[in-house]
XYZ file of C-alpha atoms in Angstrom:
98
model
C -5.676 -11.460 -19.161
C -3.102 -9.979 -21.099
C -1.196 -6.944 -19.709
C -2.309 -4.313 -22.176
C -5.777 -5.309 -21.785
C -5.413 -5.402 -17.737
C -7.527 -2.157 -16.179
C -6.336 -1.792 -12.215
C -9.533 -1.361 -10.001
C -10.333 1.828 -9.472
C -9.111 3.296 -5.988
C -12.288 3.208 -4.084
C -12.667 -0.883 -5.021
C -9.152 -0.912 -3.080
C -9.563 1.204 0.023
C -12.905 1.678 0.970
C -13.446 -1.076 2.861
C -10.148 -1.577 4.152
C -9.069 -2.642 7.521
C -5.263 -1.667 6.974
C -3.123 0.133 4.620
C 0.408 -0.004 3.911
C 1.746 1.731 1.437
C 5.238 2.891 0.496
C 6.583 4.058 -3.114
C 4.086 4.158 -5.781
C 0.954 3.161 -4.236
C 1.200 6.135 -2.474
C 0.763 8.013 -5.552
C -2.362 6.516 -5.778
C -3.533 7.839 -2.479
C -2.263 11.273 -2.799
C -3.602 11.867 -5.917
C -6.518 9.375 -7.136
C -8.552 9.260 -3.707
C -10.460 12.022 -2.076
C -9.454 13.783 1.370
C -12.866 13.029 2.492
C -12.661 9.103 1.475
C -9.025 8.687 3.419
C -10.684 10.875 6.179
C -13.416 8.786 6.464
C -11.532 5.333 6.654
C -9.262 6.846 8.956
C -12.048 8.006 11.074
C -13.252 4.721 11.629
C -10.552 2.781 12.563
C -8.450 1.949 9.436
C -5.118 1.474 10.431
C -2.948 3.251 7.771
C 1.318 2.882 7.371
C 3.075 5.264 4.316
C 6.291 5.178 4.310
C 7.617 7.949 1.688
C 10.099 7.711 -1.071
C 12.222 4.603 -0.542
C 14.503 3.462 -2.327
C 14.651 -0.193 -3.546
C 14.957 -1.306 -0.195
C 17.311 -4.650 -0.264
C 16.084 -4.652 -4.278
C 13.187 -5.990 -3.803
C 11.289 -3.971 -6.042
C 9.092 -2.652 -3.051
C 8.876 0.996 -5.403
C 7.636 -1.339 -8.875
C 5.362 -3.007 -9.820
C 2.636 -1.555 -8.093
C 0.848 -4.191 -6.287
C -2.354 -4.845 -4.673
C -1.935 -8.061 -2.066
C -4.648 -9.572 -0.122
C -3.261 -10.350 3.369
C -3.361 -14.160 3.283
C -0.329 -14.442 6.078
C -1.324 -18.461 6.479
C -0.233 -19.414 2.623
C 2.766 -18.850 1.054
C 3.352 -16.137 -1.258
C 3.698 -12.136 -1.727
C 2.198 -10.775 1.537
C 4.496 -12.940 4.120
C 7.200 -11.083 1.987
C 5.759 -7.682 1.485
C 4.866 -7.553 5.402
C 8.492 -8.349 6.206
C 9.873 -5.856 3.994
C 7.836 -3.258 5.127
C 7.734 -3.899 8.578
C 12.066 -3.453 8.665
C 11.021 -0.183 6.682
C 8.887 0.846 9.055
C 11.271 0.015 11.989
C 14.036 1.881 10.656
C 11.840 5.083 9.537
C 11.629 8.580 11.004
C 8.035 9.668 12.179
C 6.744 13.140 10.106
């Protein structure tokens, strides 16, 4: 598919059935600006785990801020998820709760 014709999925398609949301950098914009508060509240009330890291700047130069990616949890296979999970977990462990 050509990048110029790519249409990202709507936020509801990404989050409505999520069991866990881990977001840092640009993906937080999608949550904060494009996903209704009442839907986020419903996710939290039904047990969706969420971890949000605000404004990290290129940790270990891996480009967590860009591009925005949706990665399925497939820890059994090689790919981007284990890399994202490790970088996110490292940042999470060094973070300060708000």
